[in-house]
């Protein structure tokens, strides 16, 4: 697969100060850089300059999702495949990007704003952020939920099958498992470029209103850390949207909630690993699809069908 892993997400937020405070104080992420209207953050074992960018905007959502490829030739190969499908690819110079070099941006048929990049700026800790552990790019934070790393981003699309096939056939992202509803239609597909259970997913927009961001997720080490995050959120006045619970599909323990600007966030742990080079996507059929979503039967809230916008609206001046 030319794409090696999911790299970063740019979230659009309507209240930058409140969202920044949430991700730093409640989530326990670390600020790697900030300037007027934008903050760059990372979890303590994220090696790159950032995995999350918060940009102030009139509407909340996702401006773009970055994917790492090993070298420019790999990005060029994907670009040729995209253009053969009639998809416009925009070049961005490294001077216009933060944390990485030149890149290609494009929008998938389902409306997902993606970026490919191949040269990376790594985070370099200074001062009291320097860890004694050689395998830690920075110290473990003393506040907030403090997840280990950036994990995945999930979307809502009109046509799950068509979007999954595009992600797999054109971008080379492996299809790992899918869930079907009582009517037999596919509710969602989960995909990854490496051995994790998923780095992205597409779920069905029953209203047919187009692509939306569903959630961004960070990975915690243990179930105890997930439940501690739930307690931190509630104690500081935030509502839990769904969970703690367990997904049957991946085997992961989950917790979903909203940050102050309305974007959905997940902290989760566990999840199967895939090493088989001949892997075939697992089907969770209509009779067990509900267990794939919620193994323990934790009720799915109606609000879970909602999402926030995709694409880059005018930034707040």
Tab-separated table of C-alpha atoms in Angstrom:
chain	number	residue	atom	x	y	z
A	1	UNK	CA	0.000	0.000	0.000
A	2	UNK	CA	1.527	3.393	-0.959
A	3	UNK	CA	-0.211	5.097	2.004
A	4	UNK	CA	1.488	4.078	5.246
A	5	UNK	CA	-0.690	5.642	7.935
A	6	UNK	CA	-3.129	8.340	8.969
A	7	UNK	CA	-1.215	11.455	9.966
A	8	UNK	CA	-3.310	14.392	11.121
A	9	UNK	CA	-6.698	16.088	11.081
A	10	UNK	CA	-7.563	19.770	10.803
A	11	UNK	CA	-10.669	20.480	12.850
A	12	UNK	CA	-12.648	23.652	12.277
A	13	UNK	CA	-13.928	25.137	15.523
A	14	UNK	CA	-16.269	28.044	16.187
A	15	UNK	CA	-14.749	28.856	19.587
A	16	UNK	CA	-10.991	28.400	19.380
A	17	UNK	CA	-10.294	29.398	22.976
A	18	UNK	CA	-12.845	26.954	24.405
A	19	UNK	CA	-11.808	24.116	22.085
A	20	UNK	CA	-8.124	24.705	22.825
A	21	UNK	CA	-8.771	24.608	26.567
A	22	UNK	CA	-10.764	21.394	26.166
A	23	UNK	CA	-8.111	19.536	24.188
A	24	UNK	CA	-5.304	20.694	26.487
A	25	UNK	CA	-6.926	20.527	29.932
A	26	UNK	CA	-9.551	17.797	29.521
A	27	UNK	CA	-8.056	15.623	26.776
A	28	UNK	CA	-4.478	16.181	27.920
A	29	UNK	CA	-3.016	16.910	24.485
A	30	UNK	CA	0.112	19.042	24.159
A	31	UNK	CA	0.458	22.244	22.134
A	32	UNK	CA	3.334	21.981	19.663
A	33	UNK	CA	2.791	25.387	18.041
A	34	UNK	CA	0.170	28.107	17.810
A	35	UNK	CA	-0.436	31.352	16.028
A	36	UNK	CA	-3.354	33.683	15.322
A	37	UNK	CA	-6.453	31.582	14.654
A	38	UNK	CA	-4.734	28.170	14.721
A	39	UNK	CA	-3.404	25.720	17.321
A	40	UNK	CA	-1.385	22.551	16.623
A	41	UNK	CA	-1.592	19.678	19.117
A	42	UNK	CA	-0.396	16.120	19.614
A	43	UNK	CA	-0.726	13.253	22.076
A	44	UNK	CA	2.326	12.387	24.139
A	45	UNK	CA	3.523	9.545	21.897
A	46	UNK	CA	2.700	11.151	18.573
A	47	UNK	CA	6.051	11.608	16.853
A	48	UNK	CA	5.012	14.180	14.255
A	49	UNK	CA	4.834	17.944	14.704
A	50	UNK	CA	1.090	17.600	15.234
A	51	UNK	CA	-1.792	15.195	14.783
A	52	UNK	CA	-4.573	17.712	15.416
A	53	UNK	CA	-4.903	21.243	14.087
A	54	UNK	CA	-7.636	23.500	15.446
A	55	UNK	CA	-8.589	26.347	13.111
A	56	UNK	CA	-11.173	28.973	13.999
A	57	UNK	CA	-14.003	29.100	11.452
A	58	UNK	CA	-17.679	30.134	11.184
A	59	UNK	CA	-18.779	26.464	11.109
A	60	UNK	CA	-17.371	23.436	12.911
A	61	UNK	CA	-16.171	20.388	11.004
A	62	UNK	CA	-13.125	18.930	9.280
A	63	UNK	CA	-11.050	20.982	6.832
A	64	UNK	CA	-8.799	18.104	5.778
A	65	UNK	CA	-7.376	14.720	6.780
A	66	UNK	CA	-3.696	14.039	6.138
A	67	UNK	CA	-2.273	10.688	4.993
A	68	UNK	CA	1.462	9.873	4.910
A	69	UNK	CA	3.120	8.213	1.921
A	70	UNK	CA	6.812	7.154	1.894
A	71	UNK	CA	7.941	9.291	-1.036
A	72	UNK	CA	6.737	11.666	-3.727
A	73	UNK	CA	6.674	8.897	-6.359
A	74	UNK	CA	3.998	7.118	-4.299
A	75	UNK	CA	1.913	10.284	-4.118
A	76	UNK	CA	2.364	10.786	-7.862
A	77	UNK	CA	1.119	7.249	-8.502
A	78	UNK	CA	-2.013	7.906	-6.477
A	79	UNK	CA	-2.442	11.287	-8.141
A	80	UNK	CA	-2.430	9.661	-11.574
A	81	UNK	CA	-5.122	7.214	-10.440
A	82	UNK	CA	-7.218	10.060	-9.052
A	83	UNK	CA	-6.947	12.158	-12.191
A	84	UNK	CA	-7.831	9.127	-14.304
A	85	UNK	CA	-11.096	9.064	-12.314
A	86	UNK	CA	-11.691	12.741	-13.084
A	87	UNK	CA	-10.764	13.949	-9.594
A	88	UNK	CA	-8.968	17.286	-9.345
A	89	UNK	CA	-5.724	17.214	-7.350
A	90	UNK	CA	-4.372	20.486	-5.936
A	91	UNK	CA	-0.669	20.914	-5.210
A	92	UNK	CA	0.362	22.721	-2.021
A	93	UNK	CA	3.899	23.928	-1.428
A	94	UNK	CA	5.585	23.000	1.824
A	95	UNK	CA	5.770	26.687	2.732
A	96	UNK	CA	1.957	26.685	2.914
A	97	UNK	CA	1.829	23.603	5.158
A	98	UNK	CA	2.650	23.270	8.834
A	99	UNK	CA	4.547	20.206	10.041
A	100	UNK	CA	5.223	18.665	6.641
A	101	UNK	CA	6.447	19.455	3.137
A	102	UNK	CA	4.696	19.599	-0.225
A	103	UNK	CA	1.355	17.848	-0.503
A	104	UNK	CA	-1.546	16.947	-2.762
A	105	UNK	CA	-5.120	17.695	-1.729
A	106	UNK	CA	-8.288	16.285	-3.242
A	107	UNK	CA	-11.884	15.449	-2.402
A	108	UNK	CA	-13.190	11.888	-2.674
A	109	UNK	CA	-16.472	11.096	-4.482
A	110	UNK	CA	-18.201	10.995	-1.097
A	111	UNK	CA	-16.942	14.465	-0.190
A	112	UNK	CA	-14.025	13.567	2.105
A	113	UNK	CA	-11.225	16.210	2.020
A	114	UNK	CA	-7.922	14.301	1.919
A	115	UNK	CA	-4.262	15.258	1.748
A	116	UNK	CA	-1.195	13.187	0.778
A	117	UNK	CA	2.248	14.226	2.046
A	118	UNK	CA	5.683	12.573	2.166
A	119	UNK	CA	8.144	14.819	4.044
A	120	UNK	CA	7.521	15.201	7.770
A	121	UNK	CA	8.660	17.533	10.527
A	122	UNK	CA	9.043	15.562	13.741
A	123	UNK	CA	8.245	16.962	17.158
A	124	UNK	CA	11.294	17.891	19.237
A	125	UNK	CA	10.613	18.264	22.946
A	126	UNK	CA	12.276	21.039	24.916
A	127	UNK	CA	12.459	22.015	28.570
A	128	UNK	CA	10.195	20.088	30.903
A	129	UNK	CA	8.639	18.211	27.958
A	130	UNK	CA	11.805	16.135	27.465
A	131	UNK	CA	11.220	12.546	28.620
A	132	UNK	CA	13.762	10.256	30.282
A	133	UNK	CA	12.377	7.461	28.099
A	134	UNK	CA	14.113	7.250	24.713
A	135	UNK	CA	10.940	5.857	23.133
A	136	UNK	CA	8.819	8.783	24.336
A	137	UNK	CA	8.936	11.884	22.113
A	138	UNK	CA	7.646	13.825	25.130
A	139	UNK	CA	6.708	13.278	28.756
A	140	UNK	CA	3.390	11.729	29.750
A	141	UNK	CA	1.136	14.663	30.776
A	142	UNK	CA	0.085	15.127	34.381
A	143	UNK	CA	-3.410	16.369	33.523
A	144	UNK	CA	-6.451	15.333	31.535
A	145	UNK	CA	-7.203	11.997	29.910
A	146	UNK	CA	-3.749	11.964	28.224
A	147	UNK	CA	-4.323	9.371	25.460
A	148	UNK	CA	-1.220	7.799	23.937
A	149	UNK	CA	-1.723	8.607	20.240
A	150	UNK	CA	-3.949	9.785	17.412
A	151	UNK	CA	-5.949	6.828	16.138
A	152	UNK	CA	-8.677	7.291	13.502
A	153	UNK	CA	-11.302	9.480	11.849
A	154	UNK	CA	-14.797	8.335	10.859
A	155	UNK	CA	-17.125	9.895	8.278
A	156	UNK	CA	-20.787	9.817	7.266
A	157	UNK	CA	-21.469	9.357	3.531
A	158	UNK	CA	-24.454	8.767	1.271
A	159	UNK	CA	-23.136	5.559	-0.331
A	160	UNK	CA	-20.995	3.415	1.972
A	161	UNK	CA	-20.225	0.730	-0.615
A	162	UNK	CA	-19.150	3.168	-3.336
A	163	UNK	CA	-16.950	5.165	-0.971
A	164	UNK	CA	-15.336	2.059	0.518
A	165	UNK	CA	-14.580	0.714	-2.941
A	166	UNK	CA	-12.972	4.027	-3.902
A	167	UNK	CA	-10.849	4.098	-0.747
A	168	UNK	CA	-9.722	0.518	-1.357
A	169	UNK	CA	-9.402	0.381	-5.146
A	170	UNK	CA	-7.961	3.849	-5.784
A	171	UNK	CA	-6.155	4.730	-2.540
A	172	UNK	CA	-5.199	1.198	-1.505
A	173	UNK	CA	-6.710	1.376	1.992
A	174	UNK	CA	-7.597	-2.173	3.075
A	175	UNK	CA	-11.230	-3.004	3.875
A	176	UNK	CA	-11.248	-4.785	7.245
A	177	UNK	CA	-14.893	-5.310	8.241
A	178	UNK	CA	-18.400	-4.033	7.593
A	179	UNK	CA	-21.808	-3.985	9.285
A	180	UNK	CA	-25.182	-4.537	7.620
A	181	UNK	CA	-28.512	-3.363	8.988
A	182	UNK	CA	-31.797	-5.303	9.231
A	183	UNK	CA	-32.606	-4.361	5.627
A	184	UNK	CA	-29.323	-5.890	4.447
A	185	UNK	CA	-27.901	-2.516	3.403
A	186	UNK	CA	-24.383	-1.726	4.517
A	187	UNK	CA	-24.345	0.541	7.540
A	188	UNK	CA	-20.610	1.063	7.665
A	189	UNK	CA	-17.156	-0.049	6.532
A	190	UNK	CA	-13.890	0.178	8.475
A	191	UNK	CA	-10.485	0.404	6.776
A	192	UNK	CA	-6.759	0.769	7.505
A	193	UNK	CA	-3.376	1.010	5.781
A	194	UNK	CA	-1.540	-1.073	8.382
A	195	UNK	CA	-2.260	-3.652	11.091
A	196	UNK	CA	-4.652	-1.620	13.272
A	197	UNK	CA	-8.366	-2.408	13.132
A	198	UNK	CA	-9.150	0.848	11.345
A	199	UNK	CA	-7.744	4.290	10.618
A	200	UNK	CA	-10.854	5.546	8.887
A	201	UNK	CA	-14.441	4.439	8.448
A	202	UNK	CA	-17.485	5.435	6.433
A	203	UNK	CA	-20.990	5.061	7.842
A	204	UNK	CA	-24.347	5.569	6.169
A	205	UNK	CA	-26.082	8.922	5.940
A	206	UNK	CA	-29.679	7.715	5.951
A	207	UNK	CA	-30.907	11.224	5.117
A	208	UNK	CA	-28.767	11.334	1.965
A	209	UNK	CA	-27.541	14.856	2.701
A	210	UNK	CA	-23.890	14.249	1.768
A	211	UNK	CA	-20.585	13.755	3.521
A	212	UNK	CA	-20.035	14.741	7.149
A	213	UNK	CA	-17.412	14.301	9.830
A	214	UNK	CA	-18.560	11.765	12.409
A	215	UNK	CA	-15.654	11.783	14.878
A	216	UNK	CA	-11.925	11.962	15.506
A	217	UNK	CA	-10.416	9.425	17.908
A	218	UNK	CA	-7.434	9.091	20.218
A	219	UNK	CA	-6.100	5.842	21.665
A	220	UNK	CA	-5.717	5.149	25.401
A	221	UNK	CA	-3.715	2.268	26.852
A	222	UNK	CA	-6.331	0.671	29.109
A	223	UNK	CA	-10.043	0.433	29.857
A	224	UNK	CA	-9.307	2.152	33.169
A	225	UNK	CA	-7.992	5.167	31.248
A	226	UNK	CA	-11.190	5.293	29.188
A	227	UNK	CA	-13.395	5.193	32.291
A	228	UNK	CA	-11.186	7.792	33.988
A	229	UNK	CA	-11.691	10.017	30.937
A	230	UNK	CA	-15.454	9.594	31.384
A	231	UNK	CA	-15.176	10.711	35.007
A	232	UNK	CA	-13.005	13.708	34.089
A	233	UNK	CA	-15.491	14.806	31.429
A	234	UNK	CA	-18.540	14.543	33.688
A	235	UNK	CA	-16.803	16.161	36.660
A	236	UNK	CA	-15.901	19.153	34.485
A	237	UNK	CA	-19.406	19.643	33.109
A	238	UNK	CA	-19.290	17.767	29.792
A	239	UNK	CA	-21.936	15.296	28.636
A	240	UNK	CA	-21.108	11.745	27.554
A	241	UNK	CA	-22.839	11.004	24.259
A	242	UNK	CA	-22.306	7.221	24.133
A	243	UNK	CA	-20.404	4.813	26.318
A	244	UNK	CA	-18.365	3.549	27.900
A	245	UNK	CA	-19.257	0.551	25.772
A	246	UNK	CA	-17.685	-2.087	23.574
A	247	UNK	CA	-17.705	-2.467	19.790
A	248	UNK	CA	-18.091	-6.096	18.730
A	249	UNK	CA	-16.477	-5.402	15.363
A	250	UNK	CA	-13.064	-4.344	16.632
A	251	UNK	CA	-13.351	-5.472	20.240
A	252	UNK	CA	-12.469	-1.949	21.367
A	253	UNK	CA	-13.873	-0.174	24.422
A	254	UNK	CA	-15.241	3.254	23.454
A	255	UNK	CA	-16.336	6.597	24.830
A	256	UNK	CA	-17.879	9.359	22.679
A	257	UNK	CA	-18.459	13.005	23.579
A	258	UNK	CA	-18.464	16.492	21.996
A	259	UNK	CA	-15.829	19.194	22.300
A	260	UNK	CA	-17.074	22.772	22.924
A	261	UNK	CA	-17.414	23.653	19.216
A	262	UNK	CA	-19.612	20.609	18.576
A	263	UNK	CA	-17.224	18.155	16.902
A	264	UNK	CA	-17.526	14.577	18.150
A	265	UNK	CA	-14.460	13.012	19.793
A	266	UNK	CA	-13.752	9.438	20.860
A	267	UNK	CA	-11.285	7.947	23.315
A	268	UNK	CA	-10.955	4.198	22.940
A	269	UNK	CA	-8.714	1.251	23.724
A	270	UNK	CA	-8.208	-2.319	22.551
A	271	UNK	CA	-9.121	-3.372	19.056
A	272	UNK	CA	-7.929	-6.289	16.997
A	273	UNK	CA	-4.671	-6.236	15.045
A	274	UNK	CA	-4.457	-7.611	11.508
A	275	UNK	CA	-1.298	-9.292	10.203
A	276	UNK	CA	-2.722	-11.547	7.468
A	277	UNK	CA	-1.645	-10.332	3.988
A	278	UNK	CA	-4.642	-12.179	2.498
A	279	UNK	CA	-7.200	-10.587	4.824
A	280	UNK	CA	-10.802	-10.614	3.641
A	281	UNK	CA	-13.271	-8.120	5.061
A	282	UNK	CA	-15.443	-9.611	7.822
A	283	UNK	CA	-19.191	-9.251	7.354
A	284	UNK	CA	-21.382	-8.486	10.338
A	285	UNK	CA	-24.721	-9.469	8.820
A	286	UNK	CA	-28.208	-8.199	9.681
A	287	UNK	CA	-28.731	-10.762	12.446
A	288	UNK	CA	-25.622	-9.655	14.394
A	289	UNK	CA	-24.979	-6.134	13.087
A	290	UNK	CA	-26.284	-4.601	16.305
A	291	UNK	CA	-23.657	-6.557	18.270
A	292	UNK	CA	-20.967	-5.239	15.960
A	293	UNK	CA	-21.927	-1.717	16.941
A	294	UNK	CA	-22.568	-2.390	20.621
A	295	UNK	CA	-21.426	-5.750	21.988
A	296	UNK	CA	-22.713	-5.010	25.492
A	297	UNK	CA	-26.014	-3.566	24.302
A	298	UNK	CA	-25.261	0.032	25.290
A	299	UNK	CA	-28.106	1.911	23.512
A	300	UNK	CA	-27.094	3.988	20.495
A	301	UNK	CA	-28.305	7.596	20.967
A	302	UNK	CA	-30.270	9.224	18.161
A	303	UNK	CA	-27.730	12.056	18.110
A	304	UNK	CA	-25.070	9.587	16.954
A	305	UNK	CA	-26.396	9.915	13.406
A	306	UNK	CA	-25.376	13.583	13.359
A	307	UNK	CA	-22.114	14.998	12.059
A	308	UNK	CA	-20.304	18.241	11.354
A	309	UNK	CA	-19.303	19.794	8.042
A	310	UNK	CA	-16.544	18.765	5.634
A	311	UNK	CA	-14.345	21.083	3.599
A	312	UNK	CA	-12.663	24.365	4.253
A	313	UNK	CA	-15.050	27.308	4.719
A	314	UNK	CA	-13.825	30.854	5.065
A	315	UNK	CA	-11.587	31.144	8.103
A	316	UNK	CA	-12.355	33.602	10.879
A	317	UNK	CA	-10.160	36.683	10.354
